[in-house]
C-alpha cells in the first residue's frame, strides 16, 4: 500500500495515525488526575457509573493495544529510514544515532518542561539498541520480539506474586514493621493516602516553574522506568521490523489473510481483556491483580489484538478516500500530534492554566478526547498539503541532519500528498 509518487507507505501512516489518536484516549487520565488513577479507578475519581464505564471501555478496546501498535510502527519506520539512508550511500548508523539523539533531547525537554508522561525518551533509548537487530530475518525478529514480551510477562508476573505475598504477610498474624511498611508503600502506589493526593494536586495545581522543578527532580525515576520498560518496548520494535519485512504492516498480504488476523486477533483480545475487566470489578481492584493482570497476564492478548487492529486498518483503507487521507496525515505528523496533545491539554488541567487538575471525573475529562481527535484530523492534512513535514517532524529532521530542511512543498507535490 505505497504511493509511488510520494514514496510513502500509506499503511504505516494510517496505523501510526490511528495509534497516536488511541493513545490519547487513555493518556487523558494522566493529564487530568493523579498517576495512580491510570490503572486503578478507585485511587481517584471512583469506578461507578460513567467513570467506571469509560475505564472499562478504554481497558477493553484501547489501553495497551495502541501503545503496542505505536511501538511496532516506530520499529518499522526506523528500519525504513535506515534502509533508505544506506541505499542512498549514507552511513546507516550515523543517520540513526543522530535521529535517536535528537529524539532523546526533545523527549527529555517534553518530560521536564511540559508533561511527565513522555514516551519519547524510552523510544530513543530503545531505538539505539534496536539498530543492532535490523539485519535479522523475519522469523528471528519475530521470535526474539516474542521472547522479550515473554520476559516482560514473567517480570511483572513475579512482581505481582511478590505483592500477593506481601499482602498475605501484612494481613496475617503478627506482621512485623518492615512487612507492613513494604505492603503499605506498594499498595499506596494504587491507593494513595489523602496526604499523597493533596501533595500531588498541590504540585500540578501550582506554577509552571514549580512543576518543572518537580519533574527535574524525578529524572532518576524516569531513567528507572525506562530501563524496566526497555525489554518490552524493544520486543515490540522488533515485531514491528518483522511486520515491515514480512509485508504485513505495508499492506502486501492478501485480504483473506488480513481478515483471519483481524477476526482472531480482536476476538481473542476482547476475551482476555473482558475477563480482566470483570475480575478487576469483582475484586474491587485488588492491587496485585491490577498490576499483574494488565502488565503480565494481558501481554499475549494485547499483542494479538494489536495485530488484529493493524489488519483491520489495512482492510478498511485499501482504497483511497478522503477519510484515509485524513488519518494518514495524522500519522505523517504523529510526532507533532503526540507532543501537541500535551500542548493542548496541560494548559487546561495544570495550575498555570485553567487549573482543572483533579477537579473532573474520568468521564468528564474524556469528553476532551473527541475534540482533540477532531483537531488532529482537521489540521494535519491541510498542513501537509502545503508543507513537506509536520512542524516537529521538520525540527527533528533538521536537527538530526545539522541543517534546515526545505519546508514548503513544491508546486507539483500536492497531488502526491493527496495520494
mmCIF file of C-alpha atoms in Angstrom:
data_model
loop_
_atom_site.group_PDB
_atom_site.id
_atom_site.type_symbol
_atom_site.label_atom_id
_atom_site.label_comp_id
_atom_site.label_asym_id
_atom_site.label_seq_id
_atom_site.Cartn_x
_atom_site.Cartn_y
_atom_site.Cartn_z
ATOM 1 C CA UNK A 1 0.000 0.000 0.000
ATOM 2 C CA UNK A 2 2.577 2.535 -1.164
ATOM 3 C CA UNK A 3 2.244 5.712 -3.200
ATOM 4 C CA UNK A 4 4.883 5.717 -5.889
ATOM 5 C CA UNK A 5 4.803 9.474 -6.335
ATOM 6 C CA UNK A 6 5.476 10.297 -2.726
ATOM 7 C CA UNK A 7 7.496 7.185 -1.838
ATOM 8 C CA UNK A 8 5.441 6.784 1.341
ATOM 9 C CA UNK A 9 3.886 3.572 2.621
ATOM 10 C CA UNK A 10 0.328 4.634 3.383
ATOM 11 C CA UNK A 11 -0.485 1.689 5.670
ATOM 12 C CA UNK A 12 2.334 2.704 8.025
ATOM 13 C CA UNK A 13 0.994 6.262 8.170
ATOM 14 C CA UNK A 14 -2.568 5.037 8.719
ATOM 15 C CA UNK A 15 -1.733 2.657 11.560
ATOM 16 C CA UNK A 16 0.556 5.226 13.185
ATOM 17 C CA UNK A 17 -2.089 7.932 12.946
ATOM 18 C CA UNK A 18 -4.867 5.837 14.451
ATOM 19 C CA UNK A 19 -2.471 4.593 17.146
ATOM 20 C CA UNK A 20 -1.493 8.110 18.283
ATOM 21 C CA UNK A 21 -5.185 9.004 18.487
ATOM 22 C CA UNK A 22 -5.930 5.890 20.529
ATOM 23 C CA UNK A 23 -3.079 6.590 22.930
ATOM 24 C CA UNK A 24 -4.589 9.964 23.822
ATOM 25 C CA UNK A 25 -7.826 8.230 24.827
ATOM 26 C CA UNK A 26 -6.041 6.690 27.826
ATOM 27 C CA UNK A 27 -3.424 9.396 28.388
ATOM 28 C CA UNK A 28 -6.166 11.900 29.183
ATOM 29 C CA UNK A 29 -6.414 10.411 32.676
ATOM 30 C CA UNK A 30 -2.700 11.011 33.294
ATOM 31 C CA UNK A 31 -3.180 14.637 32.253
ATOM 32 C CA UNK A 32 -6.290 15.187 34.333
ATOM 33 C CA UNK A 33 -5.641 13.455 37.656
ATOM 34 C CA UNK A 34 -3.155 11.619 39.848
ATOM 35 C CA UNK A 35 -0.983 8.921 38.262
ATOM 36 C CA UNK A 36 -2.401 6.077 40.355
ATOM 37 C CA UNK A 37 -5.815 6.577 38.734
ATOM 38 C CA UNK A 38 -4.475 5.446 35.357
ATOM 39 C CA UNK A 39 -4.748 1.731 36.173
ATOM 40 C CA UNK A 40 -6.785 1.890 39.378
ATOM 41 C CA UNK A 41 -10.024 3.945 39.190
ATOM 42 C CA UNK A 42 -10.662 3.695 42.973
ATOM 43 C CA UNK A 43 -7.403 5.594 43.531
ATOM 44 C CA UNK A 44 -9.131 8.780 42.454
ATOM 45 C CA UNK A 45 -12.495 9.641 40.932
ATOM 46 C CA UNK A 46 -14.220 6.313 41.565
ATOM 47 C CA UNK A 47 -15.250 3.376 39.424
ATOM 48 C CA UNK A 48 -19.037 3.577 39.378
ATOM 49 C CA UNK A 49 -21.386 4.946 36.755
ATOM 50 C CA UNK A 50 -19.961 6.806 33.761
ATOM 51 C CA UNK A 51 -16.427 6.862 35.213
ATOM 52 C CA UNK A 52 -16.378 3.080 35.513
ATOM 53 C CA UNK A 53 -17.811 2.685 32.024
ATOM 54 C CA UNK A 54 -15.126 4.910 30.470
ATOM 55 C CA UNK A 55 -12.387 2.990 32.297
ATOM 56 C CA UNK A 56 -13.848 -0.374 31.230
ATOM 57 C CA UNK A 57 -14.207 0.605 27.554
ATOM 58 C CA UNK A 58 -10.691 2.022 27.433
ATOM 59 C CA UNK A 59 -9.258 -1.086 29.077
ATOM 60 C CA UNK A 60 -11.259 -3.375 26.812
ATOM 61 C CA UNK A 61 -10.642 -1.615 23.493
ATOM 62 C CA UNK A 62 -7.712 0.783 23.789
ATOM 63 C CA UNK A 63 -5.303 0.557 26.713
ATOM 64 C CA UNK A 64 -2.052 -1.217 25.820
ATOM 65 C CA UNK A 65 -3.196 -2.109 22.301
ATOM 66 C CA UNK A 66 -2.473 1.226 20.657
ATOM 67 C CA UNK A 67 0.795 1.754 22.533
ATOM 68 C CA UNK A 68 1.777 -1.670 21.193
ATOM 69 C CA UNK A 69 0.892 -0.564 17.663
ATOM 70 C CA UNK A 70 2.758 2.731 18.068
ATOM 71 C CA UNK A 71 5.876 0.931 19.324
ATOM 72 C CA UNK A 72 5.731 -1.561 16.462
ATOM 73 C CA UNK A 73 5.362 1.264 13.943
ATOM 74 C CA UNK A 74 8.364 3.005 15.483
ATOM 75 C CA UNK A 75 10.466 -0.108 14.833
ATOM 76 C CA UNK A 76 9.151 -0.473 11.282
ATOM 77 C CA UNK A 77 9.693 3.202 10.444
ATOM 78 C CA UNK A 78 13.148 3.172 11.999
ATOM 79 C CA UNK A 79 14.139 0.256 9.768
ATOM 80 C CA UNK A 80 12.674 2.033 6.735
ATOM 81 C CA UNK A 81 14.739 5.175 7.409
ATOM 82 C CA UNK A 82 17.956 3.173 7.880
ATOM 83 C CA UNK A 83 17.399 1.190 4.685
ATOM 84 C CA UNK A 84 16.730 4.306 2.636
ATOM 85 C CA UNK A 85 19.789 6.024 4.076
ATOM 86 C CA UNK A 86 22.010 3.077 3.194
ATOM 87 C CA UNK A 87 20.559 2.810 -0.318
ATOM 88 C CA UNK A 88 21.424 6.473 -0.890
ATOM 89 C CA UNK A 89 25.054 5.850 0.123
ATOM 90 C CA UNK A 90 24.828 7.257 3.659
ATOM 91 C CA UNK A 91 26.065 5.530 6.800
ATOM 92 C CA UNK A 92 23.011 3.924 8.390
ATOM 93 C CA UNK A 93 24.361 4.097 11.933
ATOM 94 C CA UNK A 94 25.276 7.779 11.645
ATOM 95 C CA UNK A 95 21.827 8.702 10.366
ATOM 96 C CA UNK A 96 20.172 6.573 13.037
ATOM 97 C CA UNK A 97 22.101 7.696 16.108
ATOM 98 C CA UNK A 98 21.644 11.346 15.199
ATOM 99 C CA UNK A 99 17.893 10.834 14.923
ATOM 100 C CA UNK A 100 17.736 8.996 18.239
ATOM 101 C CA UNK A 101 19.956 11.566 19.987
ATOM 102 C CA UNK A 102 17.712 14.425 18.863
ATOM 103 C CA UNK A 103 14.611 12.458 19.826
ATOM 104 C CA UNK A 104 16.096 11.795 23.264
ATOM 105 C CA UNK A 105 16.760 15.505 23.767
ATOM 106 C CA UNK A 106 13.265 16.505 22.646
ATOM 107 C CA UNK A 107 11.738 13.791 24.818
ATOM 108 C CA UNK A 108 13.707 14.957 27.861
ATOM 109 C CA UNK A 109 12.529 18.527 27.250
ATOM 110 C CA UNK A 110 8.944 17.291 26.867
ATOM 111 C CA UNK A 111 9.121 15.272 30.102
ATOM 112 C CA UNK A 112 10.656 18.119 32.091
ATOM 113 C CA UNK A 113 9.051 21.232 30.656
ATOM 114 C CA UNK A 114 5.619 20.028 29.548
ATOM 115 C CA UNK A 115 4.358 16.612 30.706
ATOM 116 C CA UNK A 116 5.821 13.836 32.840
ATOM 117 C CA UNK A 117 4.167 11.028 30.842
ATOM 118 C CA UNK A 118 6.587 11.335 27.913
ATOM 119 C CA UNK A 119 7.372 8.150 25.981
ATOM 120 C CA UNK A 120 9.937 9.592 23.553
ATOM 121 C CA UNK A 121 12.912 9.132 25.879
ATOM 122 C CA UNK A 122 12.021 5.446 26.149
ATOM 123 C CA UNK A 123 11.720 5.131 22.376
ATOM 124 C CA UNK A 124 15.011 6.905 21.741
ATOM 125 C CA UNK A 125 16.874 4.799 24.323
ATOM 126 C CA UNK A 126 15.377 1.594 22.970
ATOM 127 C CA UNK A 127 15.993 2.717 19.391
ATOM 128 C CA UNK A 128 19.749 2.816 19.993
ATOM 129 C CA UNK A 129 19.584 -0.880 20.956
ATOM 130 C CA UNK A 130 17.117 -1.936 18.245
ATOM 131 C CA UNK A 131 19.511 -0.830 15.497
ATOM 132 C CA UNK A 132 21.768 -3.850 16.065
ATOM 133 C CA UNK A 133 18.961 -6.297 15.240
ATOM 134 C CA UNK A 134 17.959 -4.710 11.930
ATOM 135 C CA UNK A 135 19.550 -7.355 9.666
ATOM 136 C CA UNK A 136 17.845 -10.330 11.311
ATOM 137 C CA UNK A 137 15.424 -12.297 9.113
ATOM 138 C CA UNK A 138 11.704 -12.101 9.816
ATOM 139 C CA UNK A 139 11.493 -15.342 11.803
ATOM 140 C CA UNK A 140 14.316 -14.401 14.166
ATOM 141 C CA UNK A 141 12.977 -10.874 14.668
ATOM 142 C CA UNK A 142 9.553 -12.262 15.494
ATOM 143 C CA UNK A 143 10.982 -14.946 17.776
ATOM 144 C CA UNK A 144 13.182 -12.533 19.697
ATOM 145 C CA UNK A 145 10.387 -9.971 19.916
ATOM 146 C CA UNK A 146 8.013 -12.560 21.380
ATOM 147 C CA UNK A 147 10.732 -13.762 23.764
ATOM 148 C CA UNK A 148 11.174 -10.237 25.115
ATOM 149 C CA UNK A 149 7.416 -9.952 25.563
ATOM 150 C CA UNK A 150 7.511 -13.243 27.476
ATOM 151 C CA UNK A 151 10.299 -11.826 29.644
ATOM 152 C CA UNK A 152 8.086 -8.823 30.396
ATOM 153 C CA UNK A 153 5.241 -11.166 31.332
ATOM 154 C CA UNK A 154 7.467 -13.123 33.715
ATOM 155 C CA UNK A 155 8.977 -9.957 35.218
ATOM 156 C CA UNK A 156 5.681 -8.327 36.085
ATOM 157 C CA UNK A 157 4.162 -11.675 36.998
ATOM 158 C CA UNK A 158 6.919 -12.068 39.601
ATOM 159 C CA UNK A 159 6.262 -8.539 40.882
ATOM 160 C CA UNK A 160 2.542 -9.331 41.199
ATOM 161 C CA UNK A 161 3.333 -12.572 43.041
ATOM 162 C CA UNK A 162 5.549 -10.603 45.432
ATOM 163 C CA UNK A 163 2.652 -8.225 46.096
ATOM 164 C CA UNK A 164 0.374 -11.161 46.904
ATOM 165 C CA UNK A 165 2.977 -12.496 49.335
ATOM 166 C CA UNK A 166 3.311 -9.060 50.976
ATOM 167 C CA UNK A 167 -0.465 -8.779 51.268
ATOM 168 C CA UNK A 168 -0.786 -12.159 52.955
ATOM 169 C CA UNK A 169 2.099 -11.417 55.313
ATOM 170 C CA UNK A 170 0.847 -7.925 56.195
ATOM 171 C CA UNK A 171 -2.656 -9.189 56.988
ATOM 172 C CA UNK A 172 -1.540 -12.375 58.705
ATOM 173 C CA UNK A 173 -0.946 -12.849 62.417
ATOM 174 C CA UNK A 174 1.737 -10.662 63.981
ATOM 175 C CA UNK A 175 3.226 -8.894 60.929
ATOM 176 C CA UNK A 176 6.489 -7.080 61.646
ATOM 177 C CA UNK A 177 7.030 -3.384 60.981
ATOM 178 C CA UNK A 178 9.053 -3.910 57.797
ATOM 179 C CA UNK A 179 6.370 -6.157 56.291
ATOM 180 C CA UNK A 180 3.701 -3.562 56.968
ATOM 181 C CA UNK A 181 5.900 -0.793 55.599
ATOM 182 C CA UNK A 182 6.590 -2.684 52.346
ATOM 183 C CA UNK A 183 2.941 -3.518 51.769
ATOM 184 C CA UNK A 184 1.709 -0.025 52.539
ATOM 185 C CA UNK A 185 4.339 1.519 50.254
ATOM 186 C CA UNK A 186 3.408 -0.704 47.309
ATOM 187 C CA UNK A 187 -0.341 -0.533 47.913
ATOM 188 C CA UNK A 188 -0.007 3.231 48.189
ATOM 189 C CA UNK A 189 1.018 3.359 44.534
ATOM 190 C CA UNK A 190 -2.508 2.206 43.655
ATOM 191 C CA UNK A 191 -4.468 3.533 46.627
ATOM 192 C CA UNK A 192 -2.652 6.714 47.727
ATOM 193 C CA UNK A 193 -3.399 8.334 51.047
ATOM 194 C CA UNK A 194 -5.292 11.609 51.321
ATOM 195 C CA UNK A 195 -1.986 13.311 52.133
ATOM 196 C CA UNK A 196 -0.323 11.935 48.991
ATOM 197 C CA UNK A 197 -3.266 13.008 46.842
ATOM 198 C CA UNK A 198 -3.188 16.513 48.329
ATOM 199 C CA UNK A 199 0.548 16.784 47.652
ATOM 200 C CA UNK A 200 0.108 15.667 44.041
ATOM 201 C CA UNK A 201 -2.720 18.146 43.455
ATOM 202 C CA UNK A 202 -0.656 20.916 45.025
ATOM 203 C CA UNK A 203 2.250 20.232 42.649
ATOM 204 C CA UNK A 204 0.257 20.162 39.409
ATOM 205 C CA UNK A 205 -2.091 22.862 40.587
ATOM 206 C CA UNK A 206 0.891 25.171 41.089
ATOM 207 C CA UNK A 207 3.000 27.369 38.841
ATOM 208 C CA UNK A 208 4.824 26.197 35.727
ATOM 209 C CA UNK A 209 8.214 26.707 37.373
ATOM 210 C CA UNK A 210 7.181 24.649 40.393
ATOM 211 C CA UNK A 211 6.032 21.803 38.121
ATOM 212 C CA UNK A 212 9.276 21.949 36.115
ATOM 213 C CA UNK A 213 11.311 21.823 39.322
ATOM 214 C CA UNK A 214 9.347 18.779 40.454
ATOM 215 C CA UNK A 215 9.791 16.978 37.117
ATOM 216 C CA UNK A 216 13.507 17.793 37.055
ATOM 217 C CA UNK A 217 13.857 16.168 40.459
ATOM 218 C CA UNK A 218 12.257 12.973 39.095
ATOM 219 C CA UNK A 219 14.859 12.263 36.405
ATOM 220 C CA UNK A 220 16.203 9.228 38.263
ATOM 221 C CA UNK A 221 12.706 7.742 38.390
ATOM 222 C CA UNK A 222 12.217 8.326 34.656
ATOM 223 C CA UNK A 223 15.504 6.535 33.905
ATOM 224 C CA UNK A 224 14.498 3.616 36.142
ATOM 225 C CA UNK A 225 11.093 3.334 34.460
ATOM 226 C CA UNK A 226 12.724 3.356 31.033
ATOM 227 C CA UNK A 227 15.102 0.552 31.992
ATOM 228 C CA UNK A 228 12.213 -1.560 33.311
ATOM 229 C CA UNK A 229 10.125 -0.994 30.168
ATOM 230 C CA UNK A 230 13.004 -1.269 27.675
ATOM 231 C CA UNK A 231 12.826 -5.068 27.104
ATOM 232 C CA UNK A 232 9.119 -4.967 26.306
ATOM 233 C CA UNK A 233 9.477 -1.902 24.081
ATOM 234 C CA UNK A 234 12.443 -3.450 22.275
ATOM 235 C CA UNK A 235 10.415 -6.599 21.692
ATOM 236 C CA UNK A 236 7.589 -4.557 20.159
ATOM 237 C CA UNK A 237 10.005 -2.667 17.913
ATOM 238 C CA UNK A 238 11.490 -5.950 16.696
ATOM 239 C CA UNK A 239 7.995 -7.265 15.987
ATOM 240 C CA UNK A 240 7.398 -4.067 14.026
ATOM 241 C CA UNK A 241 10.548 -4.721 11.991
ATOM 242 C CA UNK A 242 9.308 -8.249 11.329
ATOM 243 C CA UNK A 243 5.903 -6.870 10.327
ATOM 244 C CA UNK A 244 7.598 -4.481 7.917
ATOM 245 C CA UNK A 245 9.914 -7.072 6.367
ATOM 246 C CA UNK A 246 7.127 -9.637 6.004
ATOM 247 C CA UNK A 247 4.829 -7.186 4.251
ATOM 248 C CA UNK A 248 2.154 -7.372 6.980
ATOM 249 C CA UNK A 249 2.433 -3.716 8.013
ATOM 250 C CA UNK A 250 2.938 -2.494 4.461
ATOM 251 C CA UNK A 251 -0.349 -3.893 3.160
ATOM 252 C CA UNK A 252 1.165 -6.622 0.978
ATOM 253 C CA UNK A 253 -0.787 -9.583 2.358
ATOM 254 C CA UNK A 254 -3.993 -10.864 0.798
ATOM 255 C CA UNK A 255 -7.364 -9.705 2.094
ATOM 256 C CA UNK A 256 -8.159 -13.229 3.302
ATOM 257 C CA UNK A 257 -5.039 -13.328 5.494
ATOM 258 C CA UNK A 258 -5.812 -9.897 6.919
ATOM 259 C CA UNK A 259 -9.405 -10.956 7.644
ATOM 260 C CA UNK A 260 -8.230 -14.000 9.567
ATOM 261 C CA UNK A 261 -5.717 -11.990 11.606
ATOM 262 C CA UNK A 262 -8.306 -9.295 12.325
ATOM 263 C CA UNK A 263 -11.051 -11.740 13.330
ATOM 264 C CA UNK A 264 -8.925 -13.995 15.553
ATOM 265 C CA UNK A 265 -6.755 -11.230 16.999
ATOM 266 C CA UNK A 266 -9.590 -8.933 18.002
ATOM 267 C CA UNK A 267 -11.796 -11.791 19.271
ATOM 268 C CA UNK A 268 -9.043 -13.257 21.459
ATOM 269 C CA UNK A 269 -8.036 -9.821 22.694
ATOM 270 C CA UNK A 270 -11.596 -8.932 23.668
ATOM 271 C CA UNK A 271 -11.953 -12.230 25.508
ATOM 272 C CA UNK A 272 -8.768 -11.686 27.530
ATOM 273 C CA UNK A 273 -9.355 -8.057 28.371
ATOM 274 C CA UNK A 274 -13.031 -8.709 29.044
ATOM 275 C CA UNK A 275 -12.007 -11.261 31.681
ATOM 276 C CA UNK A 276 -9.570 -8.762 33.221
ATOM 277 C CA UNK A 277 -12.202 -6.011 33.398
ATOM 278 C CA UNK A 278 -14.652 -8.400 35.063
ATOM 279 C CA UNK A 279 -12.002 -9.598 37.536
ATOM 280 C CA UNK A 280 -10.939 -6.062 38.449
ATOM 281 C CA UNK A 281 -14.516 -5.040 39.181
ATOM 282 C CA UNK A 282 -15.237 -8.275 41.075
ATOM 283 C CA UNK A 283 -12.197 -7.864 43.361
ATOM 284 C CA UNK A 284 -12.684 -4.093 43.744
ATOM 285 C CA UNK A 285 -9.353 -3.569 42.007
ATOM 286 C CA UNK A 286 -7.156 -5.830 44.110
ATOM 287 C CA UNK A 287 -3.642 -4.362 43.838
ATOM 288 C CA UNK A 288 -1.717 -7.465 42.605
ATOM 289 C CA UNK A 289 -4.434 -8.152 40.045
ATOM 290 C CA UNK A 290 -4.470 -4.570 38.769
ATOM 291 C CA UNK A 291 -0.726 -4.657 38.145
ATOM 292 C CA UNK A 292 -0.208 -8.302 37.248
ATOM 293 C CA UNK A 293 -3.353 -8.535 35.168
ATOM 294 C CA UNK A 294 -2.524 -5.626 32.881
ATOM 295 C CA UNK A 295 1.282 -5.828 32.799
ATOM 296 C CA UNK A 296 1.669 -9.627 32.781
ATOM 297 C CA UNK A 297 -1.436 -11.706 32.063
ATOM 298 C CA UNK A 298 -2.613 -9.455 29.222
ATOM 299 C CA UNK A 299 0.702 -9.494 27.311
ATOM 300 C CA UNK A 300 -0.373 -12.156 24.766
ATOM 301 C CA UNK A 301 -3.864 -10.687 24.452
ATOM 302 C CA UNK A 302 -2.652 -7.143 23.790
ATOM 303 C CA UNK A 303 -0.239 -8.458 21.152
ATOM 304 C CA UNK A 304 -2.826 -10.447 19.200
ATOM 305 C CA UNK A 305 -5.342 -7.613 19.492
ATOM 306 C CA UNK A 306 -2.814 -5.068 18.216
ATOM 307 C CA UNK A 307 -2.085 -7.273 15.202
ATOM 308 C CA UNK A 308 -5.829 -7.666 14.724
ATOM 309 C CA UNK A 309 -6.295 -3.903 14.756
ATOM 310 C CA UNK A 310 -3.450 -3.430 12.262
ATOM 311 C CA UNK A 311 -5.029 -5.975 9.904
ATOM 312 C CA UNK A 312 -8.439 -4.313 10.243
ATOM 313 C CA UNK A 313 -6.991 -0.868 9.476
ATOM 314 C CA UNK A 314 -5.332 -2.179 6.318
ATOM 315 C CA UNK A 315 -8.596 -3.815 5.202
ATOM 316 C CA UNK A 316 -10.761 -0.771 5.892
ATOM 317 C CA UNK A 317 -8.494 1.610 3.996
ATOM 318 C CA UNK A 318 -7.458 -0.448 0.994
ATOM 319 C CA UNK A 319 -8.894 2.117 -1.397
ATOM 320 C CA UNK A 320 -8.054 5.835 -1.477
ATOM 321 C CA UNK A 321 -10.657 8.053 0.158
ATOM 322 C CA UNK A 322 -10.919 11.419 1.860
ATOM 323 C CA UNK A 323 -11.073 9.700 5.262
ATOM 324 C CA UNK A 324 -7.995 7.607 4.508
ATOM 325 C CA UNK A 325 -6.084 10.742 3.556
ATOM 326 C CA UNK A 326 -7.065 12.396 6.859
ATOM 327 C CA UNK A 327 -5.939 9.508 9.056
ATOM 328 C CA UNK A 328 -2.745 9.026 7.050
ATOM 329 C CA UNK A 329 -1.923 12.722 7.502
ATOM 330 C CA UNK A 330 -2.310 12.338 11.273
ATOM 331 C CA UNK A 331 0.242 9.526 11.062
ATOM 332 C CA UNK A 332 2.657 11.519 8.908
ATOM 333 C CA UNK A 333 2.576 14.220 11.584
ATOM 334 C CA UNK A 334 2.395 11.774 14.514
ATOM 335 C CA UNK A 335 5.352 13.376 16.324
ATOM 336 C CA UNK A 336 3.679 16.785 16.244
ATOM 337 C CA UNK A 337 0.297 15.313 17.148
ATOM 338 C CA UNK A 338 1.761 13.415 20.101
ATOM 339 C CA UNK A 339 3.508 16.472 21.576
ATOM 340 C CA UNK A 340 0.510 18.551 20.529
ATOM 341 C CA UNK A 341 -1.771 16.652 22.906
ATOM 342 C CA UNK A 342 0.462 17.824 25.765
ATOM 343 C CA UNK A 343 0.495 21.399 24.491
ATOM 344 C CA UNK A 344 -3.308 21.440 24.234
ATOM 345 C CA UNK A 345 -4.120 19.520 27.414
ATOM 346 C CA UNK A 346 -1.702 20.724 30.102
ATOM 347 C CA UNK A 347 -2.967 24.343 29.917
ATOM 348 C CA UNK A 348 -6.446 23.017 30.607
ATOM 349 C CA UNK A 349 -5.547 20.964 33.665
ATOM 350 C CA UNK A 350 -2.388 22.395 35.231
ATOM 351 C CA UNK A 351 -2.343 25.246 37.717
ATOM 352 C CA UNK A 352 -0.637 27.722 35.377
ATOM 353 C CA UNK A 353 -3.629 27.348 33.024
ATOM 354 C CA UNK A 354 -7.278 26.705 33.822
ATOM 355 C CA UNK A 355 -6.328 24.620 36.868
ATOM 356 C CA UNK A 356 -8.786 21.737 36.355
ATOM 357 C CA UNK A 357 -6.299 19.105 37.560
ATOM 358 C CA UNK A 358 -8.066 16.686 39.907
ATOM 359 C CA UNK A 359 -11.382 18.514 39.576
ATOM 360 C CA UNK A 360 -13.022 16.408 36.850
ATOM 361 C CA UNK A 361 -14.104 12.811 36.874
ATOM 362 C CA UNK A 362 -12.769 10.278 34.360
ATOM 363 C CA UNK A 363 -15.817 10.557 32.094
ATOM 364 C CA UNK A 364 -15.815 14.358 32.233
ATOM 365 C CA UNK A 365 -12.123 14.542 31.346
ATOM 366 C CA UNK A 366 -12.607 12.073 28.469
ATOM 367 C CA UNK A 367 -15.035 14.494 26.772
ATOM 368 C CA UNK A 368 -11.936 16.394 25.667
ATOM 369 C CA UNK A 369 -10.701 13.378 23.673
ATOM 370 C CA UNK A 370 -13.077 13.625 20.668
ATOM 371 C CA UNK A 371 -12.322 17.334 20.404
ATOM 372 C CA UNK A 372 -8.569 16.701 20.222
ATOM 373 C CA UNK A 373 -9.147 13.881 17.731
ATOM 374 C CA UNK A 374 -11.094 16.285 15.555
ATOM 375 C CA UNK A 375 -8.297 18.838 15.834
ATOM 376 C CA UNK A 376 -5.736 16.226 14.689
ATOM 377 C CA UNK A 377 -7.870 15.303 11.686
ATOM 378 C CA UNK A 378 -8.607 18.907 10.779
ATOM 379 C CA UNK A 379 -5.107 20.406 10.829
ATOM 380 C CA UNK A 380 -2.826 17.576 9.683
ATOM 381 C CA UNK A 381 -3.874 17.195 6.043
ATOM 382 C CA UNK A 382 -4.177 20.911 5.128
ATOM 383 C CA UNK A 383 -0.745 21.494 6.670
ATOM 384 C CA UNK A 384 0.855 18.608 4.786
ATOM 385 C CA UNK A 385 -0.799 19.734 1.555
ATOM 386 C CA UNK A 386 1.317 22.874 1.872
ATOM 387 C CA UNK A 387 4.390 21.684 3.722
ATOM 388 C CA UNK A 388 6.647 18.649 3.412
ATOM 389 C CA UNK A 389 6.706 17.815 7.137
ATOM 390 C CA UNK A 390 4.778 18.426 10.311
ATOM 391 C CA UNK A 391 6.365 21.200 12.447
ATOM 392 C CA UNK A 392 8.127 18.886 14.889
ATOM 393 C CA UNK A 393 8.985 16.374 12.170
ATOM 394 C CA UNK A 394 10.757 19.231 10.391
ATOM 395 C CA UNK A 395 12.585 20.218 13.596
ATOM 396 C CA UNK A 396 13.632 16.613 14.250
ATOM 397 C CA UNK A 397 14.893 16.146 10.696
ATOM 398 C CA UNK A 398 16.715 19.499 10.633
ATOM 399 C CA UNK A 399 18.493 18.937 13.944
ATOM 400 C CA UNK A 400 19.417 15.348 13.035
ATOM 401 C CA UNK A 401 20.878 16.458 9.697
ATOM 402 C CA UNK A 402 22.551 19.561 11.098
ATOM 403 C CA UNK A 403 20.917 21.964 8.650
ATOM 404 C CA UNK A 404 17.482 23.417 7.974
ATOM 405 C CA UNK A 405 15.408 21.211 5.705
ATOM 406 C CA UNK A 406 13.180 22.606 2.948
ATOM 407 C CA UNK A 407 9.758 23.041 4.485
ATOM 408 C CA UNK A 408 7.366 24.286 1.811
ATOM 409 C CA UNK A 409 6.088 21.679 -0.610
ATOM 410 C CA UNK A 410 6.980 22.084 -4.281
ATOM 411 C CA UNK A 411 4.167 23.309 -6.557
ATOM 412 C CA UNK A 412 3.677 19.898 -8.196
ATOM 413 C CA UNK A 413 3.670 17.947 -4.909
ATOM 414 C CA UNK A 414 0.068 18.269 -3.587
ATOM 415 C CA UNK A 415 -1.132 15.504 -5.893
ATOM 416 C CA UNK A 416 1.418 13.144 -4.362
ATOM 417 C CA UNK A 417 0.287 14.105 -0.873
ATOM 418 C CA UNK A 418 -3.340 13.505 -1.789
ATOM 419 C CA UNK A 419 -2.437 10.018 -2.968
#
